[in-house]
Tab-separated table of C-alpha atoms in Angstrom:
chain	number	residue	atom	x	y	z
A	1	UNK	CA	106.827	112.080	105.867
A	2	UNK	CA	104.395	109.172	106.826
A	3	UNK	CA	103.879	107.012	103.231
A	4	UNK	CA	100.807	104.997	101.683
A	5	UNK	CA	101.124	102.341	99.544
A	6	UNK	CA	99.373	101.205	96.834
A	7	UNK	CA	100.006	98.083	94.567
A	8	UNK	CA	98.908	96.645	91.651
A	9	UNK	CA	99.895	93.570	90.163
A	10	UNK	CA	100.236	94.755	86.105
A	11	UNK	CA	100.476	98.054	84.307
A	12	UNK	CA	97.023	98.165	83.700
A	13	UNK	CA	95.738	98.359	87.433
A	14	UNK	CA	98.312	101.039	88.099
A	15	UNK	CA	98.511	103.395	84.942
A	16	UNK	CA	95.698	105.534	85.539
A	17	UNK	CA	96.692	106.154	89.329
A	18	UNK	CA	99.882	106.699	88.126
A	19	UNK	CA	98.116	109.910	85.993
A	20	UNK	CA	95.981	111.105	89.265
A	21	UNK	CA	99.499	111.419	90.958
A	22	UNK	CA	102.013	113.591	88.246
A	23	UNK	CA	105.315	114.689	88.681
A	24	UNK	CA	106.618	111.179	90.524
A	25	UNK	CA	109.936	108.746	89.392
A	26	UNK	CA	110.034	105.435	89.539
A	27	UNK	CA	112.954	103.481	91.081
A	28	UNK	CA	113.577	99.574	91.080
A	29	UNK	CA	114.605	97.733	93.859
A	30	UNK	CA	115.826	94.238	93.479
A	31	UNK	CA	113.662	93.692	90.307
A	32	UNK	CA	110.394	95.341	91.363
A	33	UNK	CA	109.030	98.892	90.602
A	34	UNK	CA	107.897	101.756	92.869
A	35	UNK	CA	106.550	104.973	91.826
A	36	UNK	CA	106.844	107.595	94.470
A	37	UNK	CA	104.786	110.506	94.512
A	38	UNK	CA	103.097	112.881	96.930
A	39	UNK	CA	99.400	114.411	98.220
A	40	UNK	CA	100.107	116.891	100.413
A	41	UNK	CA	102.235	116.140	103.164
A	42	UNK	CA	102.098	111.935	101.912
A	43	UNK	CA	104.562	110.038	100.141
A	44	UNK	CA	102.337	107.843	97.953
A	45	UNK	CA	104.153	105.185	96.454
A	46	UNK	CA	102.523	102.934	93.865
A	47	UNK	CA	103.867	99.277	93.522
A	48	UNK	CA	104.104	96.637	90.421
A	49	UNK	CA	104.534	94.110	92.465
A	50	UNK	CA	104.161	91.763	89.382
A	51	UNK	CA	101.626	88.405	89.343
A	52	UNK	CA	101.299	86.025	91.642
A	53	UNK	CA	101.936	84.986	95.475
A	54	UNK	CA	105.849	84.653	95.346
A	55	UNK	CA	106.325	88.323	93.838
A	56	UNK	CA	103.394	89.735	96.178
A	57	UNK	CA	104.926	89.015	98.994
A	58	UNK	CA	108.827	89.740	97.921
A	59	UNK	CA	107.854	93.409	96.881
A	60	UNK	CA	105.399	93.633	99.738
A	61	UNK	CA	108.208	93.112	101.585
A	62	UNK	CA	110.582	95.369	99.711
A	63	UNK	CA	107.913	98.214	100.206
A	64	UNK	CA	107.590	97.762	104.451
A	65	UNK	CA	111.687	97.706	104.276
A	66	UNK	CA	111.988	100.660	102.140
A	67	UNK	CA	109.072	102.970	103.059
A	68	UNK	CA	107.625	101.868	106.281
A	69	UNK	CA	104.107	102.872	105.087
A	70	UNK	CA	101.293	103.628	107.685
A	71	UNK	CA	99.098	101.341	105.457
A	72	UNK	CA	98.996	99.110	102.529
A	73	UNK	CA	96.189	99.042	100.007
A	74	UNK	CA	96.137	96.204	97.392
A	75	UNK	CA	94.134	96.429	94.517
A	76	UNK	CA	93.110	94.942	91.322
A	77	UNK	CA	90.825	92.757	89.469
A	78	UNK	CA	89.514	89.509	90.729
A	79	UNK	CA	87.131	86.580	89.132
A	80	UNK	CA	83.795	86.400	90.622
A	81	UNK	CA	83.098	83.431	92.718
A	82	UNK	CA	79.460	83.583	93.284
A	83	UNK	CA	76.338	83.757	90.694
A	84	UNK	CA	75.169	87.154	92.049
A	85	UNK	CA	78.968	88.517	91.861
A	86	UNK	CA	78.491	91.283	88.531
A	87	UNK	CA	81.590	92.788	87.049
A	88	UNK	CA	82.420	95.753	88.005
A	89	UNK	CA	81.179	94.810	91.612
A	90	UNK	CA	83.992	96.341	94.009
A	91	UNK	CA	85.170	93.723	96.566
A	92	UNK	CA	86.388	95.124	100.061
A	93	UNK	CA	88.208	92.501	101.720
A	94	UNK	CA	87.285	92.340	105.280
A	95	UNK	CA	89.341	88.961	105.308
A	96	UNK	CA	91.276	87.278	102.637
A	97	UNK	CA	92.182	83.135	102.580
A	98	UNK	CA	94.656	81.003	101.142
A	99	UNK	CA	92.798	78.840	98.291
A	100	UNK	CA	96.169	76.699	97.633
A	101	UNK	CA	96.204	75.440	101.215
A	102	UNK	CA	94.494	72.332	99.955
A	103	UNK	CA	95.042	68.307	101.010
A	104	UNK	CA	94.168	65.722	98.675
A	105	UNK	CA	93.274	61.792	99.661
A	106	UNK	CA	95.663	59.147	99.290
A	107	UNK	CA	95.295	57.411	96.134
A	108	UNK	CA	97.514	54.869	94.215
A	109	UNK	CA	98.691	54.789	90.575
A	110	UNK	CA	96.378	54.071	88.492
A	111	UNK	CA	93.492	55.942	90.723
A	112	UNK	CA	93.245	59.172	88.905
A	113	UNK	CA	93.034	62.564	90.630
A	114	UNK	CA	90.171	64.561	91.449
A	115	UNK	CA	90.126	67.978	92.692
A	116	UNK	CA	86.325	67.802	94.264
A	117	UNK	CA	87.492	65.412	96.559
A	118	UNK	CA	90.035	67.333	98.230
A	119	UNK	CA	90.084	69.558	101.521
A	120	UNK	CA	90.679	72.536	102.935
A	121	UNK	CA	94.514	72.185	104.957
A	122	UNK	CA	94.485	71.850	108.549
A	123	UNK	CA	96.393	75.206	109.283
A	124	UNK	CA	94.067	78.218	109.039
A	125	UNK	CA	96.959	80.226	109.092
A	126	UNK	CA	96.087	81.838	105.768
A	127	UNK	CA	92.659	83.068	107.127
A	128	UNK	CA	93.688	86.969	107.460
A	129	UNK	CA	91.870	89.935	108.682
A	130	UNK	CA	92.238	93.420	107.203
A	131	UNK	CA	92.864	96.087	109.234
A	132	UNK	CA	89.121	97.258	110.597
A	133	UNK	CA	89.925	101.256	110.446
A	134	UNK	CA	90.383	101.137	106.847
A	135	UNK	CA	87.484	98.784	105.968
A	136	UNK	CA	85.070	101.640	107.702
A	137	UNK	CA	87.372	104.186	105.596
A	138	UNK	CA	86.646	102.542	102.883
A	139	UNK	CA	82.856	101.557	102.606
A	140	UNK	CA	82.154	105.256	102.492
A	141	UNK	CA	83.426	106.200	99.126
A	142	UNK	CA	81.036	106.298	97.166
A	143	UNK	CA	80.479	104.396	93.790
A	144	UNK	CA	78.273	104.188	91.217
A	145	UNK	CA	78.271	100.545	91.067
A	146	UNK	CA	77.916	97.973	93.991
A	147	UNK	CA	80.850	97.395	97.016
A	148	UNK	CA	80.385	93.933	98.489
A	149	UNK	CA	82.262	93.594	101.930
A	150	UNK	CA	83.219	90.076	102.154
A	151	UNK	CA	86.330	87.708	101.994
A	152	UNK	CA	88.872	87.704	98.921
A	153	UNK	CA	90.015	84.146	98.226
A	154	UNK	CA	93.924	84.372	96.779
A	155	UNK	CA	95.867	81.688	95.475
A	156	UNK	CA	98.280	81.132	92.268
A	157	UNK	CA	95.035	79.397	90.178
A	158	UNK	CA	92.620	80.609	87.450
A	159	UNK	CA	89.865	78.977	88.416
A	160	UNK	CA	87.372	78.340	85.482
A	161	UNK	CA	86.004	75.057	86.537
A	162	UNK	CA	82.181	76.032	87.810
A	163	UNK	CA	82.082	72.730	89.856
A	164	UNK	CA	85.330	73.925	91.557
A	165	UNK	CA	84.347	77.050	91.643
A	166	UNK	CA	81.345	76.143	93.599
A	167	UNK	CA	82.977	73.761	95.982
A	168	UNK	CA	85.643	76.029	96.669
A	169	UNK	CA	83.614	78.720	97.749
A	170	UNK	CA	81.596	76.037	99.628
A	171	UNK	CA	84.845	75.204	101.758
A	172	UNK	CA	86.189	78.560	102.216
A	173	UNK	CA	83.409	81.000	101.803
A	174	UNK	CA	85.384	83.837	99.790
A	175	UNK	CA	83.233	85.610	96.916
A	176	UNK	CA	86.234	86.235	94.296
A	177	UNK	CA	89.607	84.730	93.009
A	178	UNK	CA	92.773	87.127	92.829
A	179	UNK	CA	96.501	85.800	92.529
A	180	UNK	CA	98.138	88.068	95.315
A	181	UNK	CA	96.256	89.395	98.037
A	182	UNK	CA	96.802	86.763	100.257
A	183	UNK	CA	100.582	87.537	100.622
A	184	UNK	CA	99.825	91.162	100.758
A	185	UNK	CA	97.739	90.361	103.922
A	186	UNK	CA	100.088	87.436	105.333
A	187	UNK	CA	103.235	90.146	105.323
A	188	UNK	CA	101.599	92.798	106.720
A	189	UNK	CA	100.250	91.100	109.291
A	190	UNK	CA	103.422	89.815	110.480
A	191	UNK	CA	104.886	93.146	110.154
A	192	UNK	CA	102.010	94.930	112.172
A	193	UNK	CA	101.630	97.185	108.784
A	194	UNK	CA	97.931	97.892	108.555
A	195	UNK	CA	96.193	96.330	105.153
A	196	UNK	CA	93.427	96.439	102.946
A	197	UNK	CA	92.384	94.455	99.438
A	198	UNK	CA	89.976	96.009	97.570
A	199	UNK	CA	89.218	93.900	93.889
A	200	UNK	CA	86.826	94.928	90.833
A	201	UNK	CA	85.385	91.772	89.238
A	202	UNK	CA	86.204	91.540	86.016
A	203	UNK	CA	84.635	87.974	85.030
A	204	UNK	CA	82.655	85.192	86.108
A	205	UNK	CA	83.271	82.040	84.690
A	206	UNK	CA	80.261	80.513	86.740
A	207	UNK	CA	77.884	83.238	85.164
A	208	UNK	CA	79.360	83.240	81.632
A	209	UNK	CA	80.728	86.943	81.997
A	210	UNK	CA	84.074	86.076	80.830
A	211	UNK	CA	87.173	88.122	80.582
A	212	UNK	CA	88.188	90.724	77.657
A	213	UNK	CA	90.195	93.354	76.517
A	214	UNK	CA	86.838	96.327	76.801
A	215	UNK	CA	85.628	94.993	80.361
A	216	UNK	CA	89.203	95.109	81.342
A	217	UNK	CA	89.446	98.899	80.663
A	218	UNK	CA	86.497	99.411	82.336
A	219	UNK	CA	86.961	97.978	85.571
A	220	UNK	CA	90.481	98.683	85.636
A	221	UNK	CA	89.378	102.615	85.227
A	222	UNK	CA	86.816	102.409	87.348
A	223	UNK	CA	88.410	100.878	90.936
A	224	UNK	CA	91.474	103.535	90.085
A	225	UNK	CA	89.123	106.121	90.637
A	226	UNK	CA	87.521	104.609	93.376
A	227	UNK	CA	91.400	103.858	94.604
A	228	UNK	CA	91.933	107.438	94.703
A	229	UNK	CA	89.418	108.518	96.311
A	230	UNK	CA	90.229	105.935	99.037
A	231	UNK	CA	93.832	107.085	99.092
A	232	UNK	CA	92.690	110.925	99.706
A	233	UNK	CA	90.194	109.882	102.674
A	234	UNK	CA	92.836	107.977	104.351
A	235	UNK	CA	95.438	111.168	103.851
A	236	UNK	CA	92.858	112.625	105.501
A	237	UNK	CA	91.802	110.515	108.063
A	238	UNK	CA	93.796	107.592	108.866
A	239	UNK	CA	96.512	108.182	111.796
């Protein structure tokens, strides 16, 4: 039985698709949750892979090991990273980069620190593709909101700086801020698993929408939905 995965970084992005797919169990493996269901002749098994890059990529890692999934779909809510960047706008990540891969100049004590002087690192190494069969998938569901196809910028920040926030996107050119996509993309790619991230915007500090409990349930509820429809197109059509 060929198995999708899906992952989600708290309760929250998951619970609903937990809902759409009944009758599952959850198992732990070495600290991180799975919830294994089916859709027809798919396993569908639905991560917590927790927050942040370090537990991103362990249970991404756990989940190729374990389940050897024909794809891997991470999703979940992101911080807009441009002015015309709405929440509720649905991200598809045709590429994902690194936003910790930074260098900073040299400076003695005494000389302070500031973060608008620093660079992008020299390894583009965490400049990642997703996998071009599911992006086409993907920008076909349809969705009473707007999907943006673009580049998710990941990195273990919370960016609420809009002078950073605009010279970061400057430098690397991604439209939204998430805390685990990055080592989604980075393990899969060295695994040859195929991969998608797909984020809902949930605030932007740049534009004043800021982040709360209501908009949370909203866009949380909202990409689910969209998530399964995804998941049932690829059943369907991804080999």
């Amino acid at each position: 039985m060929r198995t999708i995965v899906i992952q989600g970084a708290v309760i929250n992005e998951i619970n609903l698709l937990i809902t759409l797919f009944p009758n599952g169990k959850w198992s732990k493996d070495n600290g991180y949750s799975f919830y294994e269901a089916s859709l027809n002749k798919t396993r569908i098994v639905i991560s917590l892979t927790q927050i942040g890059i370090i537990n991103a990529c362990i249970s991404t890692m756990i989940a190729i090991e374990k389940y050897h999934p024909v794809c891997i779909i991470n999703q979940g809510t992101a911080g807009g990273h441009k002015r015309d960047i709405k929440v509720g706008d649905i991200i598809i990540g045709e590429s994902d980069v690194y936003i910790n891969n930074m260098r900073s100049p040299l400076k003695g004590k005494g000389e302070g620190s500031n973060s608008l002087e620093w660079w992008p690192g020299r390894s583009r190494s965490f400049d990642i593709n997703a996998d071009t069969r599911l992006i086409e998938l993907t920008k076909t569901i349809p969705y009473d909101g707007r999907i943006i196809l673009g580049k998710l910028g990941s990195g273990d920040l919370f960016s609420r700086e809009t002078d950073r926030i605009d010279w970061m996107h400057s430098q690397l050119g991604e439209l939204c801020e998430d805390m685990e996509s990055i080592a989604v993309y980075k393990a899969c790619i060295e695994c040859g698993v195929p991969v998608i991230g797909i984020r809902i915007i949930s605030n932007n500090e740049i534009t004043g929408e800021n982040d709360n409990d209501a908009l949370f349930d909203m866009v949380h509820n909202k990409l689910q939905n969209f998530i399964f429809e995804v998941i049932k197109l690829i059943e369907n059509e991804f080999e």
